[in-house]
C-alpha cells in the first residue's frame, strides 16, 4: 500500500521535509539497477546483490570485510528503527533511504577499487560514534526530543551517502580514467567529509544533551514509580493486616456446600415472586424477610439468591452473605458475623482506597471491637459502593442477645439519613420465632408455605427417587414409583429434609411390601424420623452401635468448628486416660463407614471433607432430653452438652500432655517474602467470595500501569508464626492436634479443683507445659504486643497524673522494671477477664495483678483496694459458679457475698465493669442491660443494699424514673416491686433523677 505522506507527517514527532528533500537528492540520477538495489535494501542484503551467485561468494569476497567495518553503523540504524516502531509508516520515510543509500554507495564505490575502502573507512568513522547512540536509543527510545536529535544525526548519514553518490557519478562521466579522476579530486571530497563529520559531531552533542535531559526525566519518573510502588505495597500490607485481624468464618465453603445440596431447577419460583422483584428493583434501602419451618429449604434458598445476586454485580455494587449454622459454633457469634461482612467488603475494595482513613477498629490478637464500632466500619465501607446486597440466613439460630444486635443493625442501616448508597437485605428465619417477626413487622415478607414450595418438593423427590433407582430396582416400577411420589409429596408438608430422610429409608427396602409398609407408617415429623433412624441402628448393632453414634455425636455437638473426617477418626479413638496416641485404635480411612453407622444423621461434605449433622434439627434432637431419645431397651442417646464438654476437655488435656510431643523440634524462618502480585493473588484466591464473578469487575478498576525495575525490592515481608509452622508439620501425624490446640480452653471452661484427677494436669498445662507449638492464646505474639502497648500507655497516663513517675526519666517506668513476669501475668489476666472461663480464674497469679491494681487504681481513687481485699474478692467474684461472671445472677450473688457494705459493693462493681470495658471493649449498653436485669434478681433475693449501686449505673442512660419503671416492668417485675426499688434507691439518696 502506498504511503500517504500527510499521514506520516502527522504520526511522526520529527520534521519530515528534510528527509523528503535528502531522499529526492539521493535518488536523482540513479540507474534502474541502482534504483532497484535501493528499493530492495534490507540489513540482511546490504553488502551484496540479491543474486544467488553473489550470495554464494559473499563469505569469501571483500563484502565480508566491509560488513565487519561498518557493523556499528548498521546496528545503530537497526536500534534507531526499533525506536521509531511506535510511529506509523517510518520504514518508507526514514529507514528505507538509510538502508538503500548505504547499499547503493557501497556498490558504486566497489567499481573504484581502493576508493571503496576509503568510503567504508568514512562510514566506519561515523559508525564509531553510533554505539553511544545505540545505548541512548535503548534507554530513552520513547522520548521524542531525543528521537528528533537522533534523526538529525542519521540524516547526516543520508546526506553523506548523497555526496558520495554524486562524487562517483561525476567521476564516471569524465573521459579521463576513473582512477585518475578519483585520485585527483579525492582531497577536496575528503575536506567535504570533514565538514560532514563536524556537523555530525554537533548533532552528537545535541543528542547527548537530550539524553541527559531524558535521564533526568526517567530518574524523576523512576522516583515517582518507586513511590507509587511503595504506596501500593503499603496498601497491600495494610489490607493483609486488616484481613488478618478479622475473626471471620469460612462463609464461602458453607455457600459451596449448600449449592452442592441444591436440586436442579428448585427455587426458580422466587425470581417471579412479586415481593422478591419489588425488593431487587427498589430504589430505596429495604429488607425482605423470609420465614419457613425447619427443613423447608431456607438455607439453600439463601444460597440460590446469593448466586443470582453475584451474577448481577458490577463495579459499583457489592454482595455480602452469611450463614448462621449450629454446627459451626463461632458462626452464631454476632462479632464473627460482622467481621465476615466487613471482610467481604474489604476484599472488594479497590486497592487504591485501602488506607488509614478507613479507621479500621479491629486489631489482631485483641477481642473484636464493640458492635457500634463494627457497624461504623461497615458503613464507612458501604460508602465505596452504590448498591449493597446483604444475605443473612437463619438469624433465629443466634442467641437472643446476638439476634437483637443484628436486628438493631438492620434497623439502623435502613434508616441512615440521605445515604449515598442503597442497601437491600434478605433475611431468613424460622416461622415460629415471634421476636424476629415482631422486629421486622414493618417489612413485607415471604413465607415458605406448602403452596410456595410444593412444586420444588415434588421435583426434589422425583429427582431423589430417580437417583436411587439403580440401587433399588423396585423403584423402576412405575406404579411403585408413583405411590412413593404421591405419599411423600403429601406427607412432606413443605419440608425438604423430611422428604429426603424418607427417600433414603425407602431406598433400603427389600420388597414391595416393605415399601408399602414404610409409606403406611410415615413419621409425622423430624423428631420421629430421627428416633426411627436410631432404633434401626440399635437393631443392627445393639448397644455397641449406639455408643459409637453417641461418641461421634458428642464430638459433633460440642466441636467449635466442623471436624474433618480424619480428625473425627482420631477423636473417637482417644480416651481421657491415655498418655500417648494409640494408633492401633484409630480407624484410618474408615470415616465413611463411621458416618454410615450413624444412619443418615451425619453427613460428609465433599467440598472440604468435614463431617456435620445432616441438619441442625438433628443436633437439637440429640441434645434435648425427651422421651423420644431414650430407647426401649433403656439405652439413651441424649447428649448432655455440659458433661460432654467436660469429657472432651479431659481428652484435650490428656492429648496435649502426650509424651509424643516432648521431643518434637521444628525450626522455621521468621518471615516469608511475597511479591505484590502474589499478595494480591493470595487475597483473591483465599479471601474473595464468588471471585469468578468479581475479579473481572475489580480488575477493571485497578490501574494497570507497570513499574520499571528499581534497585529497591518491591517484595513484601510477612511474619510466619512459628507455632503455626510446627503445628502444620506435626499435624501430618496427629490429625486432631490443630483442633485441640485451638479450642482446648473452651472444653475445659467448667473445670474446677473438684476435678481432682485432672486438675493437676490442667494447671500444669495452663501455667508450665512447654510444647513445640504455641497453644496458649494469651502468649501469642500479636496478643502480647497489643497488651504491652496498652499497658504502657495506661501506666504512663496514670503515673503521670499521680506524679509518681517523671516523664524525663522513663527508666523509672515500673512496666520496664519487671517487664517479663509482669507482662506474661497481665496477658493471662486480660485474656481470662475477656473470656470469663471459670477454670482459669483460680490460676491467676497475685503479684502482677497486685502491681497493676496499685498503679491503675491508686489509693485515692479506690479505697477498697486494701491489703486483704486486693486479690481474692476479684478472682472469686469473676469465677463464681459459671463459666462467665458476666451474668446478672452472678453479679448480684457475688456483690452481696464479697462486698458486705454498700460502699464496698459499689467500688467492686465499678472496678469489675471498668476492667471488662477496658479489655473486652463492650458497649455501655451491655452494662446497662446487665444492671437492669440484675435488679429483679436482687429484689427477689432480698439484697436491698445492692439497689443503689445498680441504679447509679442506670442513671447514665435513664434520665427519669418513668424510663426505669417501664424497663423494670418489661422484665416482668410487678408494679409495686418496681416502685419499691426506685423509692428505696431515692430514699438512700444515691440516685438523683427528675420526678
Coordinates of C-alpha atoms in Angstrom, one line a residue, residues 334 395 398-411 435-436 439:
X334 CA -22.5 -11.7 66.1
X395 CA -30.8 -15.4 62.2
X398 CA -28.4 -16.8 67.0
X399 CA -28.8 -16.4 70.8
X400 CA -31.3 -13.7 71.8
X401 CA -28.6 -11.0 72.5
X402 CA -27.0 -11.5 69.2
X403 CA -30.3 -11.6 67.4
X404 CA -31.0 -8.2 69.0
X405 CA -27.7 -6.9 67.8
X406 CA -28.3 -7.9 64.2
X407 CA -31.9 -6.7 64.1
X408 CA -30.8 -3.4 65.6
X409 CA -28.1 -3.3 62.8
X410 CA -30.7 -3.9 60.1
X411 CA -32.9 -1.1 61.5
X435 CA -39.4 -11.9 68.4
X436 CA -37.9 -11.7 64.9
X439 CA -38.9 -6.7 64.9

